[in-house]
Coordinates of C-alpha atoms (C1' of nucleotides) in Angstrom, one line a residue:
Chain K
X145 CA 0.0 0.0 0.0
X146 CA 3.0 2.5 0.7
X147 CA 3.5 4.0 -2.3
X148 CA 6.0 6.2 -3.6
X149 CA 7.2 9.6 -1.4
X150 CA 6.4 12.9 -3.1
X151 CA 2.8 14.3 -2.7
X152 CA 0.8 16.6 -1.7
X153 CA 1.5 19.4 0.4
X154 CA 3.3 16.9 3.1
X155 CA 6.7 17.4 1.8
X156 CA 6.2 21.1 2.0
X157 CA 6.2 21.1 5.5
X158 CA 9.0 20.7 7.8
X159 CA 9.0 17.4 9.6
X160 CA 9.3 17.8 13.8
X161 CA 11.6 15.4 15.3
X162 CA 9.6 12.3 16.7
X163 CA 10.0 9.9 19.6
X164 CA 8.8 7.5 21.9
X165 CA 9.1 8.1 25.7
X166 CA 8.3 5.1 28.5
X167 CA 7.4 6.0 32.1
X168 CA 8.2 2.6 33.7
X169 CA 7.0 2.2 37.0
X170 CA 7.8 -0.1 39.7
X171 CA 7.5 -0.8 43.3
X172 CA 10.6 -0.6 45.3
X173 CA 10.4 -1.9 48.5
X174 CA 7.0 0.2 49.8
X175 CA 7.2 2.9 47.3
X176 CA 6.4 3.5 44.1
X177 CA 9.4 3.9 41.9
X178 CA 10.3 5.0 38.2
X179 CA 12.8 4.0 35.4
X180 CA 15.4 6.4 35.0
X181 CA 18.2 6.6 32.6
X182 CA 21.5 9.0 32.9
X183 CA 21.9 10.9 29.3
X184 CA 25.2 10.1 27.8
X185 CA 27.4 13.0 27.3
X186 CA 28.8 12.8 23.9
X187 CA 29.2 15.4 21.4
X188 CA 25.6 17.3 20.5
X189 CA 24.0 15.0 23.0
X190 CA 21.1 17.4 24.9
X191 CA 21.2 17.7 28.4
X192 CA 24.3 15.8 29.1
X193 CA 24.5 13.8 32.6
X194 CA 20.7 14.4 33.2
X195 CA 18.4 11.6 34.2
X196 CA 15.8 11.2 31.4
X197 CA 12.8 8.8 31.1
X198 CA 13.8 6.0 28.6
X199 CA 12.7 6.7 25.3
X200 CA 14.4 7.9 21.9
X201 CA 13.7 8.3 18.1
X202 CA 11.3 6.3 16.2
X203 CA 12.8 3.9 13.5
X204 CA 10.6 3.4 10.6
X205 CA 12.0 0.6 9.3
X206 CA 11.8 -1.3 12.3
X207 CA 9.1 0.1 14.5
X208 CA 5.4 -1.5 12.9
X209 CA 3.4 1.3 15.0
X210 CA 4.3 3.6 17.6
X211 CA 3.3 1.0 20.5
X212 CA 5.7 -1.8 18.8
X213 CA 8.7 1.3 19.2
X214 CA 7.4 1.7 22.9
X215 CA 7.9 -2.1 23.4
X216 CA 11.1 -2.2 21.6
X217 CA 12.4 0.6 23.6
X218 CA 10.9 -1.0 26.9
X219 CA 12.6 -4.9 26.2
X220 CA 15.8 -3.3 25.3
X221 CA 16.1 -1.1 28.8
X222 CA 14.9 -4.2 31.3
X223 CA 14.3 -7.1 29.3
X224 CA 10.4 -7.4 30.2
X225 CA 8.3 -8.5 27.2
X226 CA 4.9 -8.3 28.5
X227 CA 4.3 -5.6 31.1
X228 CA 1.1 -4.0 31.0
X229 CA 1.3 -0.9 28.4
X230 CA -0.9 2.0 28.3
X231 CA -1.0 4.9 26.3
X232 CA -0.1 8.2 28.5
X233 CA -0.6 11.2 26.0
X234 CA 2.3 13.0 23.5
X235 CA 3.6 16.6 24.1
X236 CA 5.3 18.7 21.5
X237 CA 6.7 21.9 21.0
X238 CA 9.5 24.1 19.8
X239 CA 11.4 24.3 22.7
X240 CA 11.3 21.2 24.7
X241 CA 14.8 20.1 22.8
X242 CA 17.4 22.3 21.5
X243 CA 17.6 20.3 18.4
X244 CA 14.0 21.8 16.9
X245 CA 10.6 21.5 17.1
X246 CA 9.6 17.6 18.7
X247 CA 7.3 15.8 19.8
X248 CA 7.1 12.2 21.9
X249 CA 4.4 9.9 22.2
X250 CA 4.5 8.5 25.8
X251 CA 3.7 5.2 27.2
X252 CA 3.3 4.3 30.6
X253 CA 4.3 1.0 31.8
X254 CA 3.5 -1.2 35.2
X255 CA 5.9 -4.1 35.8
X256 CA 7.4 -6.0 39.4
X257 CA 10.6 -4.9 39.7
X258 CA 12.2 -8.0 41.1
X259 CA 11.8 -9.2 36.9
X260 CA 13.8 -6.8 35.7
X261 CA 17.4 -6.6 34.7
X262 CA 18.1 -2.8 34.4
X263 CA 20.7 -2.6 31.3
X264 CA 22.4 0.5 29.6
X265 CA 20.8 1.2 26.2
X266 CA 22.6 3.1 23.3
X267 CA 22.0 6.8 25.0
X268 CA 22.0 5.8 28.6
X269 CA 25.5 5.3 30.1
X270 CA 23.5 4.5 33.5
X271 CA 19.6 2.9 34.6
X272 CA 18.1 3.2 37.8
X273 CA 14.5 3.5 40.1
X274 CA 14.2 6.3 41.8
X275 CA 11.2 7.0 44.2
X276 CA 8.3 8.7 43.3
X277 CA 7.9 10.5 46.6
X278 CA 5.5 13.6 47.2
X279 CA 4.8 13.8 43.5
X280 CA 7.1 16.5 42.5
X281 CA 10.6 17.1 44.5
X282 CA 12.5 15.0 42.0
X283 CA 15.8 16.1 40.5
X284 CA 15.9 18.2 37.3
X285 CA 15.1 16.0 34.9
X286 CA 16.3 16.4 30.9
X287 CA 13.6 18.0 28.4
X288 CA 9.6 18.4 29.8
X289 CA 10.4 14.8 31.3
X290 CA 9.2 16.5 35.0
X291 CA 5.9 17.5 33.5
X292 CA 5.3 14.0 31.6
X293 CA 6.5 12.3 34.9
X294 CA 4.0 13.9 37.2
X295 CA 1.4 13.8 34.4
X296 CA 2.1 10.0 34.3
X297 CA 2.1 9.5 38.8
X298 CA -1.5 11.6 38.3
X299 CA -2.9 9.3 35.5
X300 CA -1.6 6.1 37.7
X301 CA -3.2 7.7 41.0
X302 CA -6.1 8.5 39.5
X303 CA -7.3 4.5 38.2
X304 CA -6.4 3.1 41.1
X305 CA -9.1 5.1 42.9
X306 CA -11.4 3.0 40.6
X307 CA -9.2 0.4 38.7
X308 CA -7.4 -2.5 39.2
X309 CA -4.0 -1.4 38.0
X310 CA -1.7 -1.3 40.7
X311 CA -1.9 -5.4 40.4
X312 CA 0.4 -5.1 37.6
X313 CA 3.4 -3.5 39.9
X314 CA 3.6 -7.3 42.1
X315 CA 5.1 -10.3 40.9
X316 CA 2.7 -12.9 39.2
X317 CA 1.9 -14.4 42.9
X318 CA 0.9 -12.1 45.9
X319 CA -1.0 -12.2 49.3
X320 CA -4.1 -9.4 49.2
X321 CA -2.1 -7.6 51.3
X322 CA 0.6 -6.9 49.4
X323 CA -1.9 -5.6 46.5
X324 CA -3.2 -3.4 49.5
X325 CA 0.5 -2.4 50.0
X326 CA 0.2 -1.6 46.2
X327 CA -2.6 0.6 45.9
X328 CA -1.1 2.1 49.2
X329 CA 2.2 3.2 47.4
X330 CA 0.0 4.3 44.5
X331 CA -2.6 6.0 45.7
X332 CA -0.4 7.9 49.3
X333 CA -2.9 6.9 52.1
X334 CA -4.0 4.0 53.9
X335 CA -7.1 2.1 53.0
X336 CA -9.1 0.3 55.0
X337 CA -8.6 -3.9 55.0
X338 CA -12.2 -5.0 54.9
X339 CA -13.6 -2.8 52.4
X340 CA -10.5 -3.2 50.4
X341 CA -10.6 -7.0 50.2
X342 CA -14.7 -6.6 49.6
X343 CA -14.0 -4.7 46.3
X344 CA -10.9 -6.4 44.9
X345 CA -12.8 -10.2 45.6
X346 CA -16.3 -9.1 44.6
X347 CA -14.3 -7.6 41.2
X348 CA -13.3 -10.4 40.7
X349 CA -10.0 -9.8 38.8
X350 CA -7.7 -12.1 41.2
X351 CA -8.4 -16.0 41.3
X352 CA -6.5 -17.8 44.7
X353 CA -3.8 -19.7 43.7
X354 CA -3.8 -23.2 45.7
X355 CA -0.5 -21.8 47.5
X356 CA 0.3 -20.0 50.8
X357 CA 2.9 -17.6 52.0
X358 CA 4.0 -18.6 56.0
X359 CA 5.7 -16.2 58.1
X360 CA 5.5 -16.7 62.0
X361 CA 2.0 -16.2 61.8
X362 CA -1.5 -17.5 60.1
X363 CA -0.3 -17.7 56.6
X364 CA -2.0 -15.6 53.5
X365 CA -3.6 -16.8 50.6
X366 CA -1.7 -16.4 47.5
X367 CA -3.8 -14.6 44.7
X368 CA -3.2 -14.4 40.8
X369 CA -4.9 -11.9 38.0
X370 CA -7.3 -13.9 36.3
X371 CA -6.1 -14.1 33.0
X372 CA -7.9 -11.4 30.3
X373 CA -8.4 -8.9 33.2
X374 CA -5.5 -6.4 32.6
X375 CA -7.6 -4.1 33.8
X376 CA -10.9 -4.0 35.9
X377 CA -13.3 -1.3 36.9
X378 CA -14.9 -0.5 40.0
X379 CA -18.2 0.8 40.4
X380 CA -16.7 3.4 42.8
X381 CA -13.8 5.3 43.5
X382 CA -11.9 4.7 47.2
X383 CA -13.0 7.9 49.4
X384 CA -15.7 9.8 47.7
X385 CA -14.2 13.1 47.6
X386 CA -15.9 14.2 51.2
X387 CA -17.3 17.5 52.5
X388 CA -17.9 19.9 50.0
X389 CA -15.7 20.1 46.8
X390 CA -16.1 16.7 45.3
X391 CA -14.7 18.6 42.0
X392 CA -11.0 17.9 40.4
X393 CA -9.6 14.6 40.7
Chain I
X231 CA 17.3 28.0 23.7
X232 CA 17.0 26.5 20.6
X233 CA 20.4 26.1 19.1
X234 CA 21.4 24.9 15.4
X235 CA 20.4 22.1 14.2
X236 CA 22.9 19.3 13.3
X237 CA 23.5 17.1 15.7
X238 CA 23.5 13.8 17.4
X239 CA 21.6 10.8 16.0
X240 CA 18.4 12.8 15.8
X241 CA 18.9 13.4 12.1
X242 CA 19.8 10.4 11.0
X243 CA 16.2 8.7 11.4
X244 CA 13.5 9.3 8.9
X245 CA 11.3 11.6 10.4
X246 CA 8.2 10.2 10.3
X247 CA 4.9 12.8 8.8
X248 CA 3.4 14.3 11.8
X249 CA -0.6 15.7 11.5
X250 CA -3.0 16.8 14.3
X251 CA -6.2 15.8 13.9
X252 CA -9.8 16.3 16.0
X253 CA -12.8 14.9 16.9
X254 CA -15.7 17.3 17.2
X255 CA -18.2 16.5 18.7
X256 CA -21.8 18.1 18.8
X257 CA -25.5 17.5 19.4
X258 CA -27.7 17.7 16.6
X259 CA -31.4 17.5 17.9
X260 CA -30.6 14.3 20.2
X261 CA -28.0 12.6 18.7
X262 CA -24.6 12.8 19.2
X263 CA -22.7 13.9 16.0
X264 CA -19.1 14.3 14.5
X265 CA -18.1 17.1 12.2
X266 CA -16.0 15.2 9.0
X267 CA -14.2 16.9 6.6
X268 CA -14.5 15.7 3.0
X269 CA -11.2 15.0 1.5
X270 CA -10.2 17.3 -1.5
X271 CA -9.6 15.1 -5.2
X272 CA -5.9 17.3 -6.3
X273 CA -3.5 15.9 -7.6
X274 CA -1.4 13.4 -4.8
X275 CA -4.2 13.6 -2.2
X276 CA -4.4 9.9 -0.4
X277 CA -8.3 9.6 0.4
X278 CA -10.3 11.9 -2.1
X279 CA -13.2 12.6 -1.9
X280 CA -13.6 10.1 1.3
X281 CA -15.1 11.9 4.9
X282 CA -12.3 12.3 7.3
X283 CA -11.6 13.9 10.4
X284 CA -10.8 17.8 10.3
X285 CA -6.7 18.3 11.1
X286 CA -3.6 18.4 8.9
X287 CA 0.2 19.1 9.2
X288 CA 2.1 20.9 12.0
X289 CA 3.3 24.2 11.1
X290 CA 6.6 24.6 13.0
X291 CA 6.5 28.1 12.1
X292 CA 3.2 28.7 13.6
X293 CA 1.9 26.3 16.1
X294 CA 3.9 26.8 19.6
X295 CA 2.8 23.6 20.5
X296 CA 0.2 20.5 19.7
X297 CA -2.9 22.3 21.5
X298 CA -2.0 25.7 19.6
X299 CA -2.0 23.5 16.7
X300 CA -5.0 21.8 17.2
X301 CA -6.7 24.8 18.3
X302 CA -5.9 26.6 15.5
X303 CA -7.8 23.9 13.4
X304 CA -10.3 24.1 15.3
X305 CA -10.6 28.1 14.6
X306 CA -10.1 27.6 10.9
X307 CA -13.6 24.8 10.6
X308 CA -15.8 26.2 13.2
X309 CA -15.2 29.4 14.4
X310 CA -15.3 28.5 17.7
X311 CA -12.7 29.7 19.6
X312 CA -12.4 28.3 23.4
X313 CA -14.6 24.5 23.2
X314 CA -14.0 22.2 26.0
X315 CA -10.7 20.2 24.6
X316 CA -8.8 17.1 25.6
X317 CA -6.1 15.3 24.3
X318 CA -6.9 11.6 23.0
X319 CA -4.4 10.2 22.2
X320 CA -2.2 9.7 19.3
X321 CA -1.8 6.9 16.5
X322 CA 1.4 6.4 14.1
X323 CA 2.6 3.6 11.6
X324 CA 3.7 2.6 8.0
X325 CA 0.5 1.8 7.0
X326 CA -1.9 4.8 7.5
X327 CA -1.1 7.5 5.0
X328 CA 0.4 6.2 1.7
X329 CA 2.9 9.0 1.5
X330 CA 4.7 7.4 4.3
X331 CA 5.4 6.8 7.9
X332 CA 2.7 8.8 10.1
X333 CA 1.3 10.0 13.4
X334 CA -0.7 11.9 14.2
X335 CA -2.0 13.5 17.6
X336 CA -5.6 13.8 18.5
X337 CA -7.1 16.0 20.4
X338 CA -11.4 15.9 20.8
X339 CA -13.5 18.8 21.6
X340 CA -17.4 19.2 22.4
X341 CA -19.3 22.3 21.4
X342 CA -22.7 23.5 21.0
X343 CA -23.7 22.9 17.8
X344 CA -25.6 26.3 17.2
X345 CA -22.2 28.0 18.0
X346 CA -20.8 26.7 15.0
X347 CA -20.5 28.5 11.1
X348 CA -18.8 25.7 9.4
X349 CA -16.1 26.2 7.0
X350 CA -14.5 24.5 4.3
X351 CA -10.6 24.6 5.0
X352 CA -7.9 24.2 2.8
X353 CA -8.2 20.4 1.9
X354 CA -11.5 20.3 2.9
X355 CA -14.1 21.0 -0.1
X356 CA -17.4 20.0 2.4
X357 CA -17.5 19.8 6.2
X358 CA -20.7 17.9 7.8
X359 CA -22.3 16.9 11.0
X360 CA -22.5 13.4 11.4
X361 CA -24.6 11.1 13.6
X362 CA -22.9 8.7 15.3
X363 CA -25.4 6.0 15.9
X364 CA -24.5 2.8 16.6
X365 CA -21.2 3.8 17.2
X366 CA -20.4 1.5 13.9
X367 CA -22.1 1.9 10.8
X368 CA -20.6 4.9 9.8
X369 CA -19.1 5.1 5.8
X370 CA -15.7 4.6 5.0
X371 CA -13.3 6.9 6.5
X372 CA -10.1 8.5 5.0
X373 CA -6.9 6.7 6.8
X374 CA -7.4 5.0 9.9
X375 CA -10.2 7.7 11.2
X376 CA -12.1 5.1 11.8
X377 CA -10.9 3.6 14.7
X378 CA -9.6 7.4 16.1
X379 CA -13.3 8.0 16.3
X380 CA -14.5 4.9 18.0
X381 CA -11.5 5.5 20.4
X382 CA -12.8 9.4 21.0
X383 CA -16.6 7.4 21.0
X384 CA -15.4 5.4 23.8
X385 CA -13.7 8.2 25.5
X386 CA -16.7 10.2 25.7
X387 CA -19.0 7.7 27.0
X388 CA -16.9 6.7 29.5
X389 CA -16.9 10.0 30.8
X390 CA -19.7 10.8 30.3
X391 CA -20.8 8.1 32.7
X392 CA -18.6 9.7 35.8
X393 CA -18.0 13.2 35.0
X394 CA -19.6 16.3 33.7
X395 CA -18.2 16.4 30.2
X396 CA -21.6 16.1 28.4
X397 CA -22.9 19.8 29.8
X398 CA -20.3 21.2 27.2
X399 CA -22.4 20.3 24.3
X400 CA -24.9 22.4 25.4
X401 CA -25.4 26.3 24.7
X402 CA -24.5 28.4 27.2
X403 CA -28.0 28.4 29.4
X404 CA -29.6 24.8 29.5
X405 CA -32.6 23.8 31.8
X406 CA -31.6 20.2 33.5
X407 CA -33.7 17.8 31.2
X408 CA -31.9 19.4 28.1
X409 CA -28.7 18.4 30.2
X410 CA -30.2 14.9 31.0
X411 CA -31.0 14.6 27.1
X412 CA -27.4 15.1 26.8
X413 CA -26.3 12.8 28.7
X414 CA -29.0 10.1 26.9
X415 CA -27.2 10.7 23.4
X416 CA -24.1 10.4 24.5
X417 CA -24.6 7.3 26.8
X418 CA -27.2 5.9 24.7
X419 CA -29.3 4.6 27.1
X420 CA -32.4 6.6 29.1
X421 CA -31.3 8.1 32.8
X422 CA -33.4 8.4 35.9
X423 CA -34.7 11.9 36.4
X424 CA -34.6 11.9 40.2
X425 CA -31.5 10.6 40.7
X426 CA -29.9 12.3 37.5
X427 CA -30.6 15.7 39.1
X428 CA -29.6 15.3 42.6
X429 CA -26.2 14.0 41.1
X430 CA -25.6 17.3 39.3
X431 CA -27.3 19.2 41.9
X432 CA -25.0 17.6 44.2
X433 CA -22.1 17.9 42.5
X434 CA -21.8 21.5 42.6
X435 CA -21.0 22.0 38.9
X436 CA -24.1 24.1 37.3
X437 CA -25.6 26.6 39.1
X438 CA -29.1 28.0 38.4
X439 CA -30.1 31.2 36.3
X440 CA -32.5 33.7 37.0
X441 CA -34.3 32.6 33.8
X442 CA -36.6 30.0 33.0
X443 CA -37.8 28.4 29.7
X444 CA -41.3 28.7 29.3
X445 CA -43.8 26.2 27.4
X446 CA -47.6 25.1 27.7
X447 CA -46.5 23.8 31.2
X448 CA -44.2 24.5 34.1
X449 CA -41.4 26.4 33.2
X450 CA -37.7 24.5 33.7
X451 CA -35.4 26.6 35.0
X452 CA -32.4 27.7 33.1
X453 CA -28.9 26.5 34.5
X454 CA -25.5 27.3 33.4
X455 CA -22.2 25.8 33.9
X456 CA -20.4 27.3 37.2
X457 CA -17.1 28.8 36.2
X458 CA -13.8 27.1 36.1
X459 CA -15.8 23.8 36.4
X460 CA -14.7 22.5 32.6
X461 CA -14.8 19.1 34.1
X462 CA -16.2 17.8 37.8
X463 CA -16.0 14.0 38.6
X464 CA -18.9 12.5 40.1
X465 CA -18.3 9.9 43.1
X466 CA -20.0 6.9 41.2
X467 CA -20.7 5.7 37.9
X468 CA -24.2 5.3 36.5
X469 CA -25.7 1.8 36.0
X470 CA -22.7 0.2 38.5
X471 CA -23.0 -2.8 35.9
X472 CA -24.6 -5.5 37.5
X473 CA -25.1 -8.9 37.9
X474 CA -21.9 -10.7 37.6
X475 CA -19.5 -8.6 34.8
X476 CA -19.2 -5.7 36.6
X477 CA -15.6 -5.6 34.3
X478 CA -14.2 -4.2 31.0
X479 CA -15.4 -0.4 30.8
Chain J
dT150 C1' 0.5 -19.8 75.8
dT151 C1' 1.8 -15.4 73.1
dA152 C1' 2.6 -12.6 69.1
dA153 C1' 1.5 -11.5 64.7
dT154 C1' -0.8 -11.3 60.7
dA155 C1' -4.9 -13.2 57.9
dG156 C1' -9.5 -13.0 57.3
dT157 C1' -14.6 -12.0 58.6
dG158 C1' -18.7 -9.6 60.5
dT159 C1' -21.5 -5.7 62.0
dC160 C1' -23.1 -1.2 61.7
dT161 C1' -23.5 3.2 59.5
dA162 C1' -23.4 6.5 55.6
dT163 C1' -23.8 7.7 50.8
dA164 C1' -25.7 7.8 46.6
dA165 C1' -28.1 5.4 42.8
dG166 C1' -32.5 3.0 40.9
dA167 C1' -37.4 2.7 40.7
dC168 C1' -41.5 4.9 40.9
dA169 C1' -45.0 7.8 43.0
dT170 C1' -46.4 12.4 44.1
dT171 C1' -46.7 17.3 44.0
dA172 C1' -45.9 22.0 41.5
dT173 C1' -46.7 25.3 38.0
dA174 C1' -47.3 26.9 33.7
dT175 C1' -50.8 27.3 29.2
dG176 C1' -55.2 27.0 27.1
Chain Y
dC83 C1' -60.9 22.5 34.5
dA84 C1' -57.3 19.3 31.6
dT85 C1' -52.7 18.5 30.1
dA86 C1' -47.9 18.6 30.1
dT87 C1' -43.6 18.9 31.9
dA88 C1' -40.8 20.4 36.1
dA89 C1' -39.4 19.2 40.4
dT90 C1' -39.4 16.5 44.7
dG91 C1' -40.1 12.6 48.0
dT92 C1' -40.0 7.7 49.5
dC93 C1' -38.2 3.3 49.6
dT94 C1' -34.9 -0.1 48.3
dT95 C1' -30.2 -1.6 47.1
dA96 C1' -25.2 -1.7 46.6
dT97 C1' -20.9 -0.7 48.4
dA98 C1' -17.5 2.0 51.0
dG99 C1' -15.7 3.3 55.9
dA100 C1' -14.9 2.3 60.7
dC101 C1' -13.8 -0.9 63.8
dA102 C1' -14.4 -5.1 66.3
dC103 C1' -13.8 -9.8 66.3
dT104 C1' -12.3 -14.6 65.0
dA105 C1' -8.7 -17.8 62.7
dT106 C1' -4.3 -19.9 62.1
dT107 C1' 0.4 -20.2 62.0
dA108 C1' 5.4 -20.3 64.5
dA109 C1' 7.9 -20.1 68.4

DNA sequence: TTAATAGTGTCTATAAGACATTATATG
DNA sequence: CATATAATGTCTTATAGACACTATTAA
């Protein structure tokens, strides 16, 4: 179907750079955590020695569609093929890199941390998770990275007031109170056990595994995701916004 | 800040076409419509004479970033200067434009229909409300517009189903069964009354006129969207879905 | 037995669904 | 008065929050 190159007014216009950005998220011990890589500091490079969100230029010869580039990009940076992989959003503009007008198309990835194997790519000389604290208080980040980041922690915090999401930052196998733990690092508050474990088993997104994790103590269930529910809606959010101004999530 | 141009890898890739292209949405009488764009028949264009969504090329020179750009498409069809607008999402690959490797970044925008003087842009030799009925069943759509519009389809009725979005394809004053009736086309599906308006009453997000709109009956009163309220979230869906598959949104 | 965490039950509050009832205009 | 639509009230249901209580393991 791809025929030949020169048409229309297309040509006439000057192309903007284009690439693919990833927001890989992870939990790290009880927080949530995100993929960083260092910029390299070569010749030309923009914003040498910065930490970045992974990501780069868009190869047309290889990359089928823009999520196969995001998957490409994500599988060459920790090795996961199968995370779950969500559209964020794209930003573009003149002046978020030095080299001309460019915009990025940015997914959002959940994965367990424990199954990754952090390596360099071509760009980054350095990988590593840093805590998502407070939201914002990070280090200067290279290009409008700081503004997709927090765009990306807001988009995250905001489904797992009504989604089932956060079950994609555990490992295949987890106790319901570790996906409590989850949503916890996710969403920045406590929630309450009962009502928790109410919604998550009436949702019915997990299936109990016929295994048990023992501590010193009554041991816990071991769940699963039920297979084809990447992701599940509630019927409500957590917290109804209370008081007055319900308004702005 | 923006410096020459040669440097680093960046210019060795391809640079892929980039367009921005948007959904509009409207009501016209009760059912929720699209404005299309008929495709012009020069010389080189892919799709003539086939419906497609309103959009086109990035102007470096012009646009300061993707919502300027999509904004000012949205200027140069309707006329309408500040809609309610949102980001969608964006879709690139080898496949959807025969002069080459594509994306393009979507942005989808409700308006009042009446506000609207349509005008035939530069490609564009027609431009149209459409119904969207079914959500299917529409004709054949230049490049992959298609699916962009089920996706900003879906979108929308998602929302619609937890926020206040619909309210913005009303005029300006709007008594609360025209509002309900919005809601209806969008959804698809007949509301409750009772509980429809202590929801909106509740949420805080129109606030009353001192006009009414008069008939061979009781008058309705006229509301109007509170400012700075472009989108409230509600605490619960409608129709939690019941039974068993309370799942896939 | 104790300590610790897993898991359940009870009660209340909120908001939606269903549907009936009252209110207010015109003719 | 009749008619039509606006607006409100009542009752039930589903699920979240708070918090108490029971269950099951190791040591």
């Amino acid at each position: 179907m791809p025929r030949a190159r020169p048409q229309e007014p297309a040509p006439a216009f000057e192309r903007p750079l284009t690439t693919v950005d990833l927001v890989i998220f992870g939990l790290a011990g009880d927080s949530l955590s995100v993929l960083l890589v260092r910029r390299g500091d070569g010749p030309g490079e923009p914003f040498p020695g910065l930490w970045a969100l992974p990501g780069g230029f868009i190869d047309v010869e290889r990359d089928r569609d823009l999520e196969a580039c995001a998957m490409r990009k994500l599988k060459e940076k920790t090795g996961v093929a199968s995370p779950y992989l969500e559209q964020l959003g794209s930003w573009g503009d003149g002046r978020r890199d030095p080299r001309g007008w460019s915009a990025t198309h940015v997914y959002f990835a959940l994965m367990p941390i424990d199954g990754v194997t952090l390596r360099a790519g071509a760009n980054a000389v350095d990988a590593r998770w840093f805590s998502v604290a407070g939201n914002g208080a990070q280090k200067k980040l290279a290009f409008d990275h700081q503004r997709i980041l927090d765009a990306a922690v807001a988009r995250l915090r905001g489904k797992a007031d009504y989604t089932s999401l956060p079950a994609h930052l555990l490992p295949k196998e987890f106790t319901l109170t570790e996906l409590q733990r989850a949503y916890e690092a996710v969403i920045g508050r406590p929630l309450e056990k009962s009502a928790f474990r109410t919604r998550v088993l009436a949702a019915d997104v997990v299936e109990p595994t016929s295994r048990v994790r023992g501590g010193s103590n009554r041991p816990a269930r071991l769940y699963r995701l039920k297979s084809g529910k990447d992701i599940v809606y509630f019927p409500r959010n957590f917290e109804p916004r209370k008081s007055d101004g319900r308004s702005e999530r």
